[in-house]
Amino acid sequence: MIDRSVRILLGKELAQLGRSRAALVSATLIPLLLLVIVPVPQLVAFSKAPINIPELPGGGPAGLQSLRGADFFVQLLYPLLVTICGLIVPSLAASYTIVSERERRTLELLIALPVRLTDILLAKLLSILTLGTLVTVPLFAITATLVVILDLAPAGTMLLLLIPLVAAVICSTCLSLLLTLLARDFRTANNVNGILFFPVLIATVGVLGAVGGSARFFVLGVTLLTLGAIALVIGARWITFERYLD
Amino acid sequence: MPTALAFESVTKRYRNGVVALNGASWSIPVGARTCLLGPNGAGKSTAIRLLEGALRPSSGSVVLLETTPGTPEYADARRRTGIVPQSPGMYTDLTTSDYLDLVRRLYGRGDAGRVIDAFGLGPYQQTMLAELSGGFRRRLLLAAALLSEPEVLLLDEPTVGLDPVAAHDVHEFLTTAMQGRSTLLCTHNLAEAEALCDDVVILRGGRVLLHEPLAELRQRVAPRLRLRARQPVESLVAALARRGLVAEIENDAAVVSVDARRAAPDLLRDLLGEGIDVFESVPLEASLEQLFLDVVRA
């Protein structure tokens, strides 16, 4: 299914990511913070002393109705953290694999070999997706397991939370294609990431607030995948070797 | 004769409006060693990138081993072509060995050990690419380009920025590597082109000014003779002028357009008879630099 050249280049990208201490530390530390270190104490606190959200006038948006005790954490707070984390990890990896290649002009080494620019970029996107998934899913599993053990939510609900997590990783990976077009160096990449993430975060908060029950995870997943698809189409339409090296 | 590569009315206009190639047409037969000469901005590197398939022509077509970029057969043509890019960036996290292994796998053939030995890269197998010196970086690029024993070799300024010793080493490698291979050497080092190639394509402003075998090109330039005399060079120039010859002064010698074999003996007899003590008379072969300047200035 995946072209042989892409598989070979993917191996190279993963090897390079594995050797980059800075990439690994930043791609692991932030998810550790967002998926485990920050939520676990809150989770324990919620399990010991559940809080009740006061009723909003008129009942409020569907997503904020009937949130009692640990529901606030499971249905609202943690999905938000999961989505932010799913967005951040691929963007960090993209800065190392895509922007650094551009900054150091090493792309010229690759393009002299019998590969196409699309092969090179596809391999990079797949490596970002792989790293994003490998880092976030196990960390998510730690907290999700704790939630189930503490009997704060059923295992099925926590499994549904994988939908926005994986969708966020995919969305961010697709957004990194736009990053490829817009950022020439790390500093610009960080700024561009902020600009690209803003509408995604607004959409995430909007969905979590507006949609009630477990449906919010599906709607959030579809929203993120749609945004990712839009980024992918724009990126694929505009990216050329000429633009990449500009 | 089958062509190794060809440009057919190729125009390449960049997004910023710069026209790098402007209706350029030329072709290189299989086995020819051709240098692509031109001043900076003439379109040499653009030509290489079009052949790589990295850039697309705005109009016209580029042919590599009978295929055009974008066709299914082009991938095979690229695997039969070795390319040395001009001063690319070097990875800080890939070793020489990693990179050559990547090259071997992408080409689907080749013996990394053979090129490592041939280019003296043995001691640097575990060195990160960015830590190699300029000369060894260029050796690595040549090793990568030749690893798969390609039929076509595209070289983009292979010695630019190298010290004389490293440049000499690269020339030695190229002399061997180019034997029997269709080669396009982009350079503005005229001595390099003269030493390594048989044909020359001269580009200026994206247009082909000339495409000829070097030997034929030399014949088009008037033969020259360098004369030195014991008297001041101005006296020698004046004596030549009295015989209708316009001389250029180069250092303390006078250079005139004269066919040495046919006209020099009479000229020397005349000058000596007039009391001009000529002690040196050297026929000058037209250098590529002279040819290049003549063509570009014309």
Coordinates of C-alpha atoms in Angstrom, one line a residue:
Chain A
M1 CA 0.0 0.0 0.0
I2 CA 2.8 2.4 0.9
D3 CA 5.4 2.9 -1.8
R4 CA 8.8 1.2 -1.2
S5 CA 10.6 4.6 -1.4
V6 CA 8.3 6.0 1.3
R7 CA 8.9 3.0 3.6
I8 CA 12.7 3.5 3.2
L9 CA 12.4 7.2 3.9
L10 CA 10.1 6.6 6.8
G11 CA 12.8 4.4 8.4
K12 CA 15.2 7.2 8.0
E13 CA 12.9 9.8 9.5
L14 CA 12.1 7.6 12.5
A15 CA 15.8 6.9 13.0
Q16 CA 16.6 10.6 13.0
L17 CA 13.7 11.4 15.4
G18 CA 15.0 8.6 17.7
R19 CA 18.5 10.2 17.7
S20 CA 17.2 13.7 18.4
R21 CA 17.3 14.1 22.1
A22 CA 15.6 17.5 22.0
A23 CA 12.8 16.2 19.8
L24 CA 12.2 13.2 22.0
V25 CA 12.3 15.1 25.3
S26 CA 10.0 17.8 24.1
A27 CA 7.7 15.4 22.4
T28 CA 7.4 13.3 25.6
L29 CA 7.6 15.8 28.4
I30 CA 4.6 17.9 27.3
P31 CA 2.2 14.9 26.8
L32 CA 3.5 13.5 30.2
L33 CA 2.5 16.8 31.7
L34 CA -0.9 17.1 30.0
L35 CA -2.0 13.5 30.1
V36 CA -0.6 12.3 33.4
I37 CA 1.0 14.8 35.7
V38 CA -1.7 17.5 35.5
P39 CA -4.9 15.2 35.3
V40 CA -4.0 12.5 37.8
P41 CA -4.0 14.7 41.0
Q42 CA -7.3 16.3 39.7
L43 CA -8.7 12.8 39.2
V44 CA -7.8 11.7 42.7
A45 CA -9.3 14.9 44.1
F46 CA -12.5 14.4 42.1
S47 CA -12.8 10.8 43.3
K48 CA -12.5 11.9 47.0
A49 CA -14.5 15.1 46.9
P50 CA -16.8 15.3 43.8
I51 CA -17.9 18.8 42.9
N52 CA -21.2 19.8 41.5
I53 CA -21.3 22.4 38.8
P54 CA -24.0 25.0 39.5
E55 CA -26.9 24.9 37.1
L56 CA -26.5 27.6 34.4
P57 CA -29.4 29.9 33.7
G58 CA -31.7 28.2 31.2
G59 CA -29.8 25.0 31.5
G60 CA -26.8 26.2 29.5
P61 CA -25.3 24.5 26.4
A62 CA -25.9 20.8 26.1
G63 CA -22.3 20.0 26.8
L64 CA -22.4 21.7 30.2
Q65 CA -25.7 20.3 31.4
S66 CA -25.9 17.5 33.9
L67 CA -22.1 17.4 34.6
R68 CA -21.9 16.0 38.1
G69 CA -18.8 15.1 40.1
A70 CA -16.2 13.2 38.0
D71 CA -18.2 13.8 34.8
F72 CA -16.7 17.3 34.7
F73 CA -13.3 15.7 34.4
V74 CA -14.2 12.8 32.2
Q75 CA -16.5 14.6 29.8
L76 CA -15.0 18.1 29.6
L77 CA -11.6 18.7 31.2
Y78 CA -9.7 15.5 30.2
P79 CA -11.0 15.5 26.6
L80 CA -9.7 19.1 26.3
L81 CA -6.3 18.1 27.6
V82 CA -6.3 15.0 25.4
T83 CA -7.0 17.1 22.3
I84 CA -4.4 19.8 23.1
C85 CA -1.9 17.0 23.7
G86 CA -2.8 15.3 20.4
L87 CA -2.3 18.6 18.6
I88 CA 1.0 19.5 20.3
V89 CA 3.1 16.4 19.9
P90 CA 2.9 16.1 16.0
S91 CA 3.6 19.9 15.7
L92 CA 6.8 19.5 17.8
A93 CA 7.9 16.5 15.7
A94 CA 7.1 18.5 12.5
S95 CA 9.4 21.3 13.7
Y96 CA 12.2 18.7 13.9
T97 CA 11.6 16.7 10.8
I98 CA 10.2 19.2 8.3
V99 CA 11.3 22.6 9.3
S100 CA 14.9 21.5 10.2
E101 CA 15.2 19.9 6.8
R102 CA 14.3 23.2 5.2
E103 CA 16.4 25.3 7.5
R104 CA 19.5 23.2 7.0
R105 CA 18.9 22.7 3.2
T106 CA 19.3 19.0 3.5
L107 CA 16.3 18.4 1.3
E108 CA 18.7 18.9 -1.7
L109 CA 20.6 15.8 -0.6
L110 CA 17.3 13.8 -0.7
I111 CA 16.0 15.3 -3.9
A112 CA 19.2 14.2 -5.7
L113 CA 18.2 10.6 -5.0
P114 CA 15.5 8.7 -7.0
V115 CA 12.6 9.9 -4.9
R116 CA 9.8 12.5 -5.4
L117 CA 9.1 15.4 -3.1
T118 CA 5.7 13.8 -2.4
D119 CA 7.5 10.6 -1.2
I120 CA 9.7 12.7 1.1
L121 CA 6.8 14.6 2.6
L122 CA 4.6 11.6 3.0
A123 CA 7.4 9.8 4.9
K124 CA 7.8 12.8 7.1
L125 CA 4.0 13.0 7.8
L126 CA 3.9 9.3 8.6
S127 CA 6.9 9.6 11.0
I128 CA 5.1 12.5 12.7
L129 CA 1.9 10.4 12.9
T130 CA 3.8 7.4 14.3
L131 CA 5.6 9.4 16.9
G132 CA 2.4 11.2 17.9
T133 CA 0.5 8.0 18.4
L134 CA 3.3 6.1 20.1
V135 CA 3.8 8.9 22.6
T136 CA 0.3 9.9 23.4
V137 CA -1.7 6.6 23.4
P138 CA 0.4 4.9 26.2
L139 CA 0.3 8.0 28.4
F140 CA -3.4 8.3 27.8
A141 CA -3.8 4.7 28.7
I142 CA -2.2 5.3 32.2
T143 CA -4.8 7.9 33.1
A144 CA -7.7 6.1 31.4
T145 CA -6.8 3.0 33.4
L146 CA -6.8 5.0 36.6
V147 CA -10.2 6.4 35.8
V148 CA -11.6 2.9 35.4
I149 CA -9.9 1.6 38.5
L150 CA -11.3 4.5 40.6
D151 CA -14.7 3.7 39.1
L152 CA -15.2 7.2 37.9
A153 CA -16.2 6.2 34.3
P154 CA -16.8 3.0 32.5
A155 CA -14.0 1.6 30.3
G156 CA -16.2 2.2 27.2
T157 CA -16.2 5.9 27.8
M158 CA -12.5 6.0 28.2
L159 CA -12.1 4.0 24.9
L160 CA -14.3 6.6 23.2
L161 CA -11.8 9.3 24.3
L162 CA -9.3 7.6 22.0
I163 CA -11.3 9.0 19.1
P164 CA -10.5 12.7 19.7
L165 CA -7.0 11.8 20.7
V166 CA -6.2 10.0 17.5
A167 CA -8.2 12.6 15.4
A168 CA -6.2 15.4 17.1
V169 CA -2.9 13.6 16.2
I170 CA -4.0 13.2 12.6
C171 CA -5.3 16.8 12.4
S172 CA -2.0 18.2 13.7
T173 CA 0.0 15.9 11.3
C174 CA -2.0 17.4 8.4
L175 CA -1.6 20.9 9.7
S176 CA 2.2 20.3 9.7
L177 CA 1.9 20.2 5.9
L178 CA 0.8 23.8 6.1
L179 CA 3.7 24.5 8.5
T180 CA 6.0 23.1 5.7
L181 CA 4.7 25.9 3.4
L182 CA 4.7 28.7 5.9
A183 CA 7.7 28.2 8.3
R184 CA 11.3 28.5 7.3
D185 CA 12.8 28.2 10.8
F186 CA 12.0 27.0 14.3
R187 CA 10.9 30.3 15.6
T188 CA 8.6 30.9 12.7
A189 CA 7.3 27.3 13.1
N190 CA 6.4 28.0 16.7
N191 CA 4.5 31.1 15.8
V192 CA 2.8 29.5 12.8
N193 CA 1.8 26.5 15.1
G194 CA 0.1 29.0 17.4
I195 CA -1.8 30.6 14.6
L196 CA -2.9 27.2 13.1
F197 CA -3.9 25.8 16.5
F198 CA -6.1 28.7 17.5
P199 CA -9.1 27.9 15.3
V200 CA -8.7 24.2 16.1
L201 CA -8.8 24.9 19.9
I202 CA -11.8 27.2 19.5
A203 CA -13.6 24.5 17.5
T204 CA -12.6 21.9 20.2
V205 CA -14.0 24.0 23.1
G206 CA -17.1 24.8 21.0
V207 CA -17.8 21.1 20.4
L208 CA -17.2 20.1 24.0
G209 CA -19.4 22.8 25.3
A210 CA -22.2 22.4 22.7
V211 CA -22.6 18.6 22.4
G212 CA -23.7 16.5 25.3
G213 CA -23.0 12.9 26.3
S214 CA -20.6 10.6 24.6
A215 CA -21.7 12.0 21.2
R216 CA -19.3 14.8 21.8
F217 CA -16.3 12.5 21.3
F218 CA -17.6 11.5 17.9
V219 CA -18.4 15.1 16.9
L220 CA -15.1 16.3 18.1
G221 CA -13.3 13.5 16.2
V222 CA -15.1 14.3 13.0
T223 CA -14.5 18.1 13.4
L224 CA -10.7 17.5 13.9
L225 CA -10.5 15.1 11.0
T226 CA -12.4 17.6 8.8
L227 CA -10.0 20.4 9.8
G228 CA -7.1 18.1 9.1
A229 CA -8.5 17.1 5.7
I230 CA -8.8 20.8 4.8
A231 CA -5.2 21.5 5.8
L232 CA -4.1 18.4 3.8
V233 CA -5.9 19.5 0.7
I234 CA -4.5 23.1 0.9
G235 CA -1.0 21.8 1.6
A236 CA -1.1 19.1 -1.2
R237 CA -2.4 21.7 -3.7
W238 CA 0.2 24.3 -3.0
I239 CA 3.4 22.6 -2.0
T240 CA 6.1 22.2 -4.6
F241 CA 9.9 21.9 -4.3
E242 CA 10.1 25.5 -5.4
R243 CA 7.8 26.7 -2.6
Y244 CA 9.5 24.4 0.0
L245 CA 12.9 25.8 -0.7
D246 CA 11.8 29.4 -1.1
Chain B
M1 CA 22.2 8.3 -31.9
P2 CA 20.1 7.8 -28.7
T3 CA 20.1 10.7 -26.3
A4 CA 21.0 10.6 -22.7
L5 CA 19.1 13.8 -22.0
A6 CA 17.5 16.6 -23.9
F7 CA 15.9 20.0 -23.4
E8 CA 13.2 20.8 -25.9
S9 CA 12.3 24.5 -26.0
V10 CA 12.4 24.6 -22.2
T11 CA 11.3 27.8 -20.4
K12 CA 11.4 27.9 -16.6
R13 CA 9.9 31.0 -15.0
Y14 CA 10.1 31.0 -11.2
R15 CA 7.3 32.3 -9.0
N16 CA 9.2 35.6 -8.4
G17 CA 9.2 36.2 -12.2
V18 CA 12.8 35.3 -12.8
V19 CA 13.2 33.4 -16.1
A20 CA 16.0 30.9 -15.6
L21 CA 15.7 29.2 -18.9
N22 CA 14.2 30.8 -21.9
G23 CA 13.2 28.4 -24.7
A24 CA 16.5 26.5 -24.3
S25 CA 17.0 23.4 -26.5
W26 CA 19.9 21.1 -26.4
S27 CA 20.6 17.4 -26.1
I28 CA 23.4 15.1 -25.1
P29 CA 24.0 11.8 -26.9
V30 CA 24.6 8.7 -24.8
G31 CA 28.2 8.5 -23.8
A32 CA 29.0 12.2 -24.3
R33 CA 30.8 14.2 -21.6
T34 CA 29.3 17.7 -21.8
C35 CA 29.9 20.7 -19.7
L36 CA 27.2 23.3 -19.2
L37 CA 29.0 26.7 -18.9
G38 CA 27.5 30.0 -18.1
P39 CA 27.9 33.0 -15.8
N40 CA 26.0 33.0 -12.5
G41 CA 22.3 33.0 -13.0
A42 CA 22.6 31.5 -16.5
G43 CA 20.2 28.6 -15.6
K44 CA 22.7 25.8 -15.0
S45 CA 21.4 24.7 -11.6
T46 CA 17.8 25.1 -12.9
A47 CA 18.7 22.7 -15.7
I48 CA 19.9 20.1 -13.2
R49 CA 16.7 20.5 -11.0
L50 CA 14.5 20.1 -14.0
L51 CA 16.3 16.8 -14.8
E52 CA 16.0 15.7 -11.2
G53 CA 12.2 16.2 -11.6
A54 CA 12.3 18.6 -8.6
L55 CA 11.2 21.5 -10.8
R56 CA 8.7 21.5 -13.7
P57 CA 9.3 23.5 -16.8
S58 CA 6.9 26.4 -17.4
S59 CA 6.8 25.3 -21.1
G60 CA 8.7 22.8 -23.2
S61 CA 9.9 19.4 -22.1
V62 CA 12.9 17.8 -20.4
V63 CA 13.9 14.3 -21.4
L64 CA 16.1 11.9 -19.4
L65 CA 16.9 8.6 -20.9
E66 CA 14.0 8.8 -23.3
T67 CA 11.5 9.6 -20.6
T68 CA 9.9 12.8 -19.3
P69 CA 9.4 13.6 -15.6
G70 CA 6.0 12.7 -14.3
T71 CA 5.7 9.5 -16.4
P72 CA 5.8 6.0 -14.8
E73 CA 9.1 5.3 -16.7
Y74 CA 10.8 8.3 -15.3
A75 CA 11.3 6.7 -11.9
D76 CA 13.4 4.0 -13.6
A77 CA 15.3 6.7 -15.5
R78 CA 16.1 8.4 -12.2
R79 CA 17.4 5.1 -10.8
R80 CA 19.8 5.0 -13.7
T81 CA 21.1 8.5 -13.0
G82 CA 23.5 9.7 -10.4
I83 CA 23.4 13.3 -9.3
V84 CA 25.9 15.4 -7.4
P85 CA 24.0 18.5 -6.0
Q86 CA 25.7 21.8 -5.5
S87 CA 26.7 22.3 -1.8
P88 CA 23.6 20.8 -0.1
G89 CA 23.1 21.0 3.7
M90 CA 24.5 18.0 5.6
Y91 CA 22.7 16.0 8.3
T92 CA 23.8 16.3 11.9
D93 CA 22.1 13.0 12.8
L94 CA 23.1 10.7 9.9
T95 CA 26.5 9.0 9.5
T96 CA 28.3 8.4 6.2
S97 CA 27.4 4.8 6.5
D98 CA 23.7 5.5 7.2
Y99 CA 23.5 7.9 4.2
L100 CA 25.1 5.5 1.8
D101 CA 22.9 2.7 3.0
L102 CA 19.9 4.9 2.4
V103 CA 21.2 5.7 -1.1
R104 CA 21.7 2.0 -1.9
R105 CA 18.2 1.1 -0.7
L106 CA 16.6 3.9 -2.7
Y107 CA 18.4 2.9 -5.9
G108 CA 17.7 -0.8 -5.2
R109 CA 21.3 -1.8 -6.0
G110 CA 25.0 -0.9 -5.5
D111 CA 27.8 -1.8 -3.1
A112 CA 28.4 0.8 -0.4
G113 CA 31.7 -0.9 0.6
R114 CA 33.1 -0.4 -2.9
V115 CA 32.5 3.3 -3.0
I116 CA 33.6 3.7 0.6
D117 CA 36.9 2.2 -0.4
A118 CA 37.1 4.0 -3.8
F119 CA 36.6 7.4 -2.2
G120 CA 38.7 6.9 0.9
L121 CA 35.6 7.2 3.2
G122 CA 36.6 4.2 5.4
P123 CA 37.7 6.2 8.4
Y124 CA 34.6 8.3 8.3
Q125 CA 31.9 5.7 8.1
Q126 CA 30.6 6.5 11.6
T127 CA 31.1 10.3 11.2
M128 CA 28.0 12.5 11.0
L129 CA 27.7 14.1 7.6
A130 CA 27.8 17.6 9.0
E131 CA 31.1 16.9 10.6
L132 CA 32.9 15.9 7.4
S133 CA 35.3 18.5 5.8
G134 CA 34.4 20.2 2.6
G135 CA 36.5 17.8 0.5
F136 CA 35.1 14.7 2.1
R137 CA 31.5 16.0 1.8
R138 CA 32.1 16.2 -1.9
R139 CA 33.7 12.7 -2.0
L140 CA 30.6 11.5 -0.2
L141 CA 28.3 13.1 -2.8
L142 CA 30.3 11.6 -5.6
A143 CA 30.2 8.2 -3.8
A144 CA 26.4 8.4 -3.5
A145 CA 26.0 9.4 -7.1
L146 CA 28.2 6.5 -8.3
L147 CA 27.1 3.9 -5.9
S148 CA 24.5 2.4 -8.2
E149 CA 26.8 2.5 -11.3
P150 CA 24.5 4.9 -13.1
E151 CA 24.5 5.4 -16.8
V152 CA 24.1 9.2 -16.6
L153 CA 25.9 11.5 -14.2
L154 CA 24.7 15.0 -13.5
L155 CA 27.3 17.2 -11.7
D156 CA 26.3 20.6 -10.3
E157 CA 29.5 22.6 -9.6
P158 CA 31.3 19.6 -8.0
T159 CA 34.4 21.5 -6.9
V160 CA 33.0 24.9 -6.0
G161 CA 34.3 26.2 -2.7
L162 CA 37.0 23.5 -2.4
D163 CA 40.6 24.2 -1.7
P164 CA 43.0 23.3 -4.6
V165 CA 44.1 20.0 -3.1
A166 CA 40.5 18.8 -2.5
A167 CA 39.5 20.1 -6.0
H168 CA 42.3 18.1 -7.5
D169 CA 41.2 15.0 -5.7
V170 CA 37.7 15.4 -7.0
H171 CA 39.0 15.9 -10.5
E172 CA 40.9 12.7 -10.2
F173 CA 37.8 10.8 -9.1
L174 CA 35.7 12.4 -11.9
T175 CA 38.2 11.6 -14.6
T176 CA 37.7 7.9 -13.7
A177 CA 34.0 8.2 -13.0
M178 CA 33.1 9.9 -16.2
Q179 CA 34.7 7.3 -18.5
G180 CA 32.0 5.7 -20.6
R181 CA 29.2 7.6 -18.8
S182 CA 26.9 10.2 -20.2
T183 CA 27.8 13.3 -18.1
L184 CA 26.5 16.8 -17.7
L185 CA 28.9 18.9 -15.8
C186 CA 27.6 22.3 -14.7
T187 CA 30.4 24.6 -13.8
H188 CA 31.9 28.0 -14.3
N189 CA 35.4 26.6 -13.7
L190 CA 36.7 26.6 -17.2
A191 CA 39.8 24.7 -16.5
E192 CA 37.6 22.0 -15.0
A193 CA 35.4 21.9 -18.0
E194 CA 38.4 21.8 -20.4
A195 CA 40.0 18.9 -18.4
L196 CA 36.9 16.7 -18.1
C197 CA 34.6 17.3 -21.0
D198 CA 34.5 16.9 -24.8
D199 CA 31.5 19.1 -25.6
V200 CA 30.4 22.4 -24.3
V201 CA 27.0 24.1 -24.0
I202 CA 27.2 27.8 -23.2
L203 CA 24.1 29.4 -21.6
R204 CA 23.5 33.0 -21.0
G205 CA 20.3 34.5 -19.7
G206 CA 18.6 31.2 -20.0
R207 CA 19.4 30.8 -23.7
V208 CA 21.8 28.4 -25.4
L209 CA 24.5 30.5 -27.0
L210 CA 26.5 27.6 -28.3
H211 CA 26.7 23.8 -28.3
E212 CA 29.7 22.3 -29.9
P213 CA 32.6 19.9 -29.4
L214 CA 35.5 21.7 -27.8
A215 CA 37.8 20.7 -30.6
E216 CA 35.6 22.3 -33.2
L217 CA 35.2 25.4 -31.0
R218 CA 38.9 25.8 -30.8
Q219 CA 39.3 25.8 -34.6
R220 CA 36.9 28.7 -34.8
V221 CA 39.1 31.0 -32.7
A222 CA 42.0 32.7 -34.5
P223 CA 45.4 31.1 -33.6
R224 CA 47.6 33.4 -31.6
L225 CA 51.3 33.8 -31.1
R226 CA 53.0 35.2 -28.0
L227 CA 56.3 37.1 -28.7
R228 CA 58.9 38.5 -26.4
A229 CA 61.9 40.6 -27.3
R230 CA 64.9 42.1 -25.6
Q231 CA 63.6 45.6 -26.4
P232 CA 60.7 47.1 -24.4
V233 CA 57.4 45.5 -25.4
E234 CA 56.1 48.8 -26.8
S235 CA 58.8 48.7 -29.5
L236 CA 57.8 45.1 -30.4
V237 CA 54.1 46.2 -30.6
A238 CA 55.0 49.2 -32.8
A239 CA 57.1 46.9 -35.1
L240 CA 54.1 44.5 -35.4
A241 CA 51.8 47.4 -36.1
R242 CA 54.0 48.5 -39.0
R243 CA 53.2 45.0 -40.4
G244 CA 49.5 45.5 -40.0
L245 CA 49.2 43.3 -36.9
V246 CA 47.3 44.5 -33.8
A247 CA 49.0 43.2 -30.7
E248 CA 47.7 42.9 -27.1
I249 CA 50.2 43.3 -24.3
E250 CA 50.1 40.5 -21.8
N251 CA 52.7 41.1 -19.0
D252 CA 55.8 41.9 -20.9
A253 CA 54.8 40.0 -24.1
A254 CA 52.9 40.9 -27.2
V255 CA 50.1 38.6 -28.4
V256 CA 49.0 38.7 -32.0
S257 CA 46.5 36.7 -34.1
V258 CA 48.8 34.8 -36.3
D259 CA 48.8 31.2 -37.6
A260 CA 52.2 30.2 -36.1
R261 CA 52.8 27.3 -38.5
R262 CA 52.2 29.4 -41.7
A263 CA 53.2 33.0 -40.8
A264 CA 55.5 32.9 -37.8
P265 CA 58.8 32.1 -39.6
D266 CA 58.5 35.1 -42.0
L267 CA 57.3 37.4 -39.3
L268 CA 60.2 36.4 -37.0
R269 CA 62.7 36.9 -39.9
D270 CA 61.3 40.4 -40.5
L271 CA 61.4 41.4 -36.9
L272 CA 65.0 40.2 -36.4
G273 CA 66.0 41.8 -39.7
E274 CA 64.6 45.1 -38.3
G275 CA 66.7 44.7 -35.2
I276 CA 64.0 43.6 -32.8
D277 CA 65.7 40.9 -30.8
V278 CA 62.8 38.4 -30.5
F279 CA 63.9 35.6 -28.1
E280 CA 60.5 33.9 -27.5
S281 CA 57.8 32.8 -29.9
V282 CA 55.0 30.6 -28.5
P283 CA 51.9 29.5 -30.4
L284 CA 49.0 29.7 -28.0
E285 CA 46.2 27.2 -28.1
A286 CA 42.8 28.8 -27.7
S287 CA 41.8 28.3 -24.0
L288 CA 38.2 27.6 -23.1
E289 CA 38.3 30.8 -21.1
Q290 CA 39.1 32.7 -24.3
L291 CA 36.4 30.9 -26.2
F292 CA 33.9 31.4 -23.4
L293 CA 34.6 35.1 -23.2
D294 CA 34.4 35.5 -27.0
V295 CA 31.0 33.8 -27.1
V296 CA 29.5 35.4 -24.1
R297 CA 30.7 38.9 -25.1
A298 CA 29.5 38.5 -28.6

